[in-house]
mmCIF file of C-alpha atoms and ligand atoms in Angstrom:
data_model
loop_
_atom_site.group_PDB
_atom_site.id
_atom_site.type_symbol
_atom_site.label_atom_id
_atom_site.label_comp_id
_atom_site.label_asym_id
_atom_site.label_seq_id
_atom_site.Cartn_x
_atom_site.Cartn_y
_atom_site.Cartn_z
ATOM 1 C CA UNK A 924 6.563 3.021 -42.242
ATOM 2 C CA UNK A 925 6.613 1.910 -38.454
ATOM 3 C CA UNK A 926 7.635 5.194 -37.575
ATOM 4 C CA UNK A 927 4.463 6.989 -38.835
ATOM 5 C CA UNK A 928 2.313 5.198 -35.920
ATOM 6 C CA UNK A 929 5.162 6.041 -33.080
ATOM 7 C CA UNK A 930 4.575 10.054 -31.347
ATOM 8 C CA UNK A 931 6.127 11.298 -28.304
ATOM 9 C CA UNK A 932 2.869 10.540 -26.417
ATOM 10 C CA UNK A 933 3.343 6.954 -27.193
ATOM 11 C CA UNK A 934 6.857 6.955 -26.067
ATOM 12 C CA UNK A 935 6.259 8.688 -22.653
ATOM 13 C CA UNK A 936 3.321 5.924 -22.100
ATOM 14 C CA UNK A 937 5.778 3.326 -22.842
ATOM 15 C CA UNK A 938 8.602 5.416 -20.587
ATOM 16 C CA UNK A 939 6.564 5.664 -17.336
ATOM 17 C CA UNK A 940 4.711 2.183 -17.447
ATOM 18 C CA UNK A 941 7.891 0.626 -17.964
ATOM 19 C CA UNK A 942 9.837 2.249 -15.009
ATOM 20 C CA UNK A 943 7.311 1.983 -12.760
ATOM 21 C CA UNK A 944 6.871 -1.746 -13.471
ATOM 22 C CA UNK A 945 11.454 -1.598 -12.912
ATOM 23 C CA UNK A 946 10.882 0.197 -10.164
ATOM 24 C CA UNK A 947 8.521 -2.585 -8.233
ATOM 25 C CA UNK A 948 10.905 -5.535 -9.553
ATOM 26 C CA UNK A 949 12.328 -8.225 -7.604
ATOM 27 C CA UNK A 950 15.467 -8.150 -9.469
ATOM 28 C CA UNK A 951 15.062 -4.390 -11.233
ATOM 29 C CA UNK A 952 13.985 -2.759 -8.441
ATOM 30 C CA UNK A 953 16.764 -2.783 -5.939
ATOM 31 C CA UNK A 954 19.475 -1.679 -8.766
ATOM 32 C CA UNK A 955 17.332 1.185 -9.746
ATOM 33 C CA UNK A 956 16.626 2.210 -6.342
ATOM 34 C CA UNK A 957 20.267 2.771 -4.887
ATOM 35 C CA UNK A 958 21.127 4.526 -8.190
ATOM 36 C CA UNK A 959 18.203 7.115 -8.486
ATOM 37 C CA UNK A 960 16.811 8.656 -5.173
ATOM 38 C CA UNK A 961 13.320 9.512 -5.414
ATOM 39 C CA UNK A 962 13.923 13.275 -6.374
ATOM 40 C CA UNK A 963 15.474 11.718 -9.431
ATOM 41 C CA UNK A 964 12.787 9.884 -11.049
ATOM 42 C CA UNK A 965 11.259 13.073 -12.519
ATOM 43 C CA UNK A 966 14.537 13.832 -14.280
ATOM 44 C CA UNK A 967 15.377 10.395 -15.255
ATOM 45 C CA UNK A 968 12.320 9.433 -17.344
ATOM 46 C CA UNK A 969 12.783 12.942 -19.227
ATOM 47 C CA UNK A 970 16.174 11.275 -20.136
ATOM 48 C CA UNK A 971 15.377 7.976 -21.244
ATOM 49 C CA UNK A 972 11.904 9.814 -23.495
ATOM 50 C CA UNK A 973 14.513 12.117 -24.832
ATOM 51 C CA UNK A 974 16.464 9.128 -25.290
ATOM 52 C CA UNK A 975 13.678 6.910 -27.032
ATOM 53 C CA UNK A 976 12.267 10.269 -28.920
ATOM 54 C CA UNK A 977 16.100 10.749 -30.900
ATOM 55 C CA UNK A 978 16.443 7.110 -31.569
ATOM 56 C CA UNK A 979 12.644 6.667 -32.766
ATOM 57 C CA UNK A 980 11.938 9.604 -34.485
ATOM 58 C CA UNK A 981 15.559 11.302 -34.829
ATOM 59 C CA UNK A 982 14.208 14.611 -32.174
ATOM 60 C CA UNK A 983 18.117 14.783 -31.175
ATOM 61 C CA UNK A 984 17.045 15.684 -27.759
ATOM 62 C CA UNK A 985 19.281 12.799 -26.714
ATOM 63 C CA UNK A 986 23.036 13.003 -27.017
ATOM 64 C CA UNK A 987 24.330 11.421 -23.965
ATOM 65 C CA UNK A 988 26.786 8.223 -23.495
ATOM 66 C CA UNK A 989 24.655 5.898 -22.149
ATOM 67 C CA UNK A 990 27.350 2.810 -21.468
ATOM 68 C CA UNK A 991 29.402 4.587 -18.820
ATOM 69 C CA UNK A 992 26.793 4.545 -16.748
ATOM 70 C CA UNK A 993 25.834 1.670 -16.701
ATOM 71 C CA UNK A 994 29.170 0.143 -16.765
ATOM 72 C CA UNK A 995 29.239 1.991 -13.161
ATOM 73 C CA UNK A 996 26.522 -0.413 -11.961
ATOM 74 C CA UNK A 997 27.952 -2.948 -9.579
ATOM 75 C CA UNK A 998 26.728 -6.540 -9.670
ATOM 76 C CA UNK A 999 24.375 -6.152 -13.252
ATOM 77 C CA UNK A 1000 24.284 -8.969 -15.186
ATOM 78 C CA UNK A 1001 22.408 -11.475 -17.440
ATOM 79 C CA UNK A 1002 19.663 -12.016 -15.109
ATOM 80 C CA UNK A 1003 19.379 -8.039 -15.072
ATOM 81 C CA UNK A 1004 19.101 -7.790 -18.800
ATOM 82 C CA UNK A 1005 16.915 -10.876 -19.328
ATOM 83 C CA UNK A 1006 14.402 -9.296 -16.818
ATOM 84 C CA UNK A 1007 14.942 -5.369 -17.893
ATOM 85 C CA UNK A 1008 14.389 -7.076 -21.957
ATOM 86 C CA UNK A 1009 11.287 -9.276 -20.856
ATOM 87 C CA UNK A 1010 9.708 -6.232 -18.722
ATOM 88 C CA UNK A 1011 10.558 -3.855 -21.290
ATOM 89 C CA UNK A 1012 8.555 -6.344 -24.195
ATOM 90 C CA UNK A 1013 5.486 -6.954 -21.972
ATOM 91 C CA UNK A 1014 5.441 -2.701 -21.937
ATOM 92 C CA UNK A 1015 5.598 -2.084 -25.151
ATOM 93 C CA UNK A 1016 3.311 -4.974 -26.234
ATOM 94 C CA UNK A 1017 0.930 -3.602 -23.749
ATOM 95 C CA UNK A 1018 1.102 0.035 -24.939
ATOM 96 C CA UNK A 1019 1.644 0.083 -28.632
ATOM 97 C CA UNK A 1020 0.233 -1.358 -31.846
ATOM 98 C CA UNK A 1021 2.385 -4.516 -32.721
ATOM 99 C CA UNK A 1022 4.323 -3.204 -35.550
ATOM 100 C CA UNK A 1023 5.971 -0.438 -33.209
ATOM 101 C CA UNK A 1024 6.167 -2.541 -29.794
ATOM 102 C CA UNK A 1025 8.354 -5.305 -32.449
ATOM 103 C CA UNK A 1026 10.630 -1.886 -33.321
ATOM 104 C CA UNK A 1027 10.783 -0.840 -30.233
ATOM 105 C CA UNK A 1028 12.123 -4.215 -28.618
ATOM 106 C CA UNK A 1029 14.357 -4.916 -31.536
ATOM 107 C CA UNK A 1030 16.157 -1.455 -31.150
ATOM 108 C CA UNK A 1031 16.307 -1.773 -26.973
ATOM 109 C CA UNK A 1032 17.974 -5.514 -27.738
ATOM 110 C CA UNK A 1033 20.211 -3.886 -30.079
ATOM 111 C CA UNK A 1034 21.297 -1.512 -27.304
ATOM 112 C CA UNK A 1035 21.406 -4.259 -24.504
ATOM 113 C CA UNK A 1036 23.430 -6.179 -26.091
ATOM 114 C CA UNK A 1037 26.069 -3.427 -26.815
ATOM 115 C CA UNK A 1038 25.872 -2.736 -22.619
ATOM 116 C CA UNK A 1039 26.163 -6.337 -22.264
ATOM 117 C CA UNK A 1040 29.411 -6.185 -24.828
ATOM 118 C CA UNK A 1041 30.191 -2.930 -23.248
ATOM 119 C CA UNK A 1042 30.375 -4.523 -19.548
ATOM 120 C CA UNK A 1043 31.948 -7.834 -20.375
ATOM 121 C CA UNK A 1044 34.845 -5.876 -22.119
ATOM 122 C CA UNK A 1045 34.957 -3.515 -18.917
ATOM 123 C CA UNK A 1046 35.476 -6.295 -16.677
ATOM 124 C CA UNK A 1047 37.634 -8.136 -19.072
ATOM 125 C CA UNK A 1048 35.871 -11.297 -19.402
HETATM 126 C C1 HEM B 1340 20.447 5.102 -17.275
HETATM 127 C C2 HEM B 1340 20.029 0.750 -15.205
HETATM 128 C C3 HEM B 1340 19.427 -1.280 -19.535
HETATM 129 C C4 HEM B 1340 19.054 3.128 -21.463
HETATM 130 C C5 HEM B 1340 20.383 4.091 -16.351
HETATM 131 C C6 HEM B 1340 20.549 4.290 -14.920
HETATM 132 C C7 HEM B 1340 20.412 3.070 -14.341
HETATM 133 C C8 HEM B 1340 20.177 2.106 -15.391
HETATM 134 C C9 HEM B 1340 20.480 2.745 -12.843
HETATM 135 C C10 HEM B 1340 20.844 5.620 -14.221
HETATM 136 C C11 HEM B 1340 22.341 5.802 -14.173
HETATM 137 C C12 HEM B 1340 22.749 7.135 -13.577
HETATM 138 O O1 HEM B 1340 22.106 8.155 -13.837
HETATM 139 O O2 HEM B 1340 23.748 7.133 -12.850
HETATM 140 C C13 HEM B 1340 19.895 -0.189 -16.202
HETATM 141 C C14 HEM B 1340 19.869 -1.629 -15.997
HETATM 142 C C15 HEM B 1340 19.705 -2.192 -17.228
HETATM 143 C C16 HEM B 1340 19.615 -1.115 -18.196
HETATM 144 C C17 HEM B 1340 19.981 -2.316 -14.636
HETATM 145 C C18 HEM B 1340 19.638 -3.651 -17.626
HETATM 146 C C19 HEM B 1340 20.234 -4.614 -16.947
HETATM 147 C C20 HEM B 1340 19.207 -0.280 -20.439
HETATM 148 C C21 HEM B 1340 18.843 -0.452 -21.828
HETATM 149 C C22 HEM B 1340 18.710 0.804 -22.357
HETATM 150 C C23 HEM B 1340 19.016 1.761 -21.308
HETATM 151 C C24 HEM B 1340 18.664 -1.800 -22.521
HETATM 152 C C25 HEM B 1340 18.325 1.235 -23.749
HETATM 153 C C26 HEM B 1340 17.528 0.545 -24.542
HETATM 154 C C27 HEM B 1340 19.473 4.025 -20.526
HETATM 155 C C28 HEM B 1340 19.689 5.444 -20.788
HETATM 156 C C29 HEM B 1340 20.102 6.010 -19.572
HETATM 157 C C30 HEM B 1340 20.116 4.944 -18.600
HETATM 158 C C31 HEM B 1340 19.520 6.170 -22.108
HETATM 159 C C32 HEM B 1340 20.459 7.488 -19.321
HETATM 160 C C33 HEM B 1340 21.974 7.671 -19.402
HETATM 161 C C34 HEM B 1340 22.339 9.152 -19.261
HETATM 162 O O3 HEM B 1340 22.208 9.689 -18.152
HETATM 163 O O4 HEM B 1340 22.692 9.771 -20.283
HETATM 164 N N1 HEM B 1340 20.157 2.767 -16.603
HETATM 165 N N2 HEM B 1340 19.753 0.080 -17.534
HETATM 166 N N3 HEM B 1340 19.302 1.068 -20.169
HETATM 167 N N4 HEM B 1340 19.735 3.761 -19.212
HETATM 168 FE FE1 HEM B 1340 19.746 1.914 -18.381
#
């Protein structure tokens, strides 16, 4: 199965490249920035491993509601998910063996598109 090739190791690897790659975006970056101060980082890539590790490989370490917050974000849109989902496949291409990097995009488009669901029901569109 995909999942025997996937560890935590992998997942953090995936985890920081990816952020840091957010972090330095043109249309990423600024988004991230005003809603996680630097002291935050740290704490925030433990979340989203935690989250990758429970979806992945079922750790449970994860058990947070991921949509409120980012229904909170003002101004994300199409051209935010587009970006985050093309960064996020160059990662994960980059990183893992091509079986998991096509799992791992599949799932994280699953998930965007419930935020993008998520939001255009918030805003009642
Ligand atoms: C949290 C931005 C897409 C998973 C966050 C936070 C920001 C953010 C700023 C921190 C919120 C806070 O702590 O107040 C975005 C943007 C996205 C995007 C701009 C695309 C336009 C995604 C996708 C996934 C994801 C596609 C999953 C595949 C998460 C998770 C958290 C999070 C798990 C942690 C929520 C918690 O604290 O429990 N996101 N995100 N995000 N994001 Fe995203």
């Amino acid at each position: 199965s995909f999942s025997g090739k996937i560890d935590e190791a992998m997942i953090r690897r995936v985890v920081d490249r990816f952020y840091a790659l957010v972090r330095e975006d043109e249309v990423l970056g600024p988004v991230f920035r005003s809603a996680i101060p630097d002291e935050k980082w740290q704490a925030h890539l433990g979340t989203i491993a935690d989250f990758w590790s429970s979806l992945l490989l079922g750790s449970g370490r994860y058990n947070g509601r991921p949509l409120p917050k980012h229904l909170a974000l003002p101004d994300v849109g199409d051209a935010h998910f587009r970006r985050w989902l093309a960064l996020f496949r160059t990662t994960a291409e980059e990183v893992c063996p091509p079986a998991v990097a096509a799992l791992m995009v599949e799932r994280a488009e699953r998930v965007a598109n419930s935020f993008r669901l998520g939001i255009s029901v918030h805003r009642g569109e």
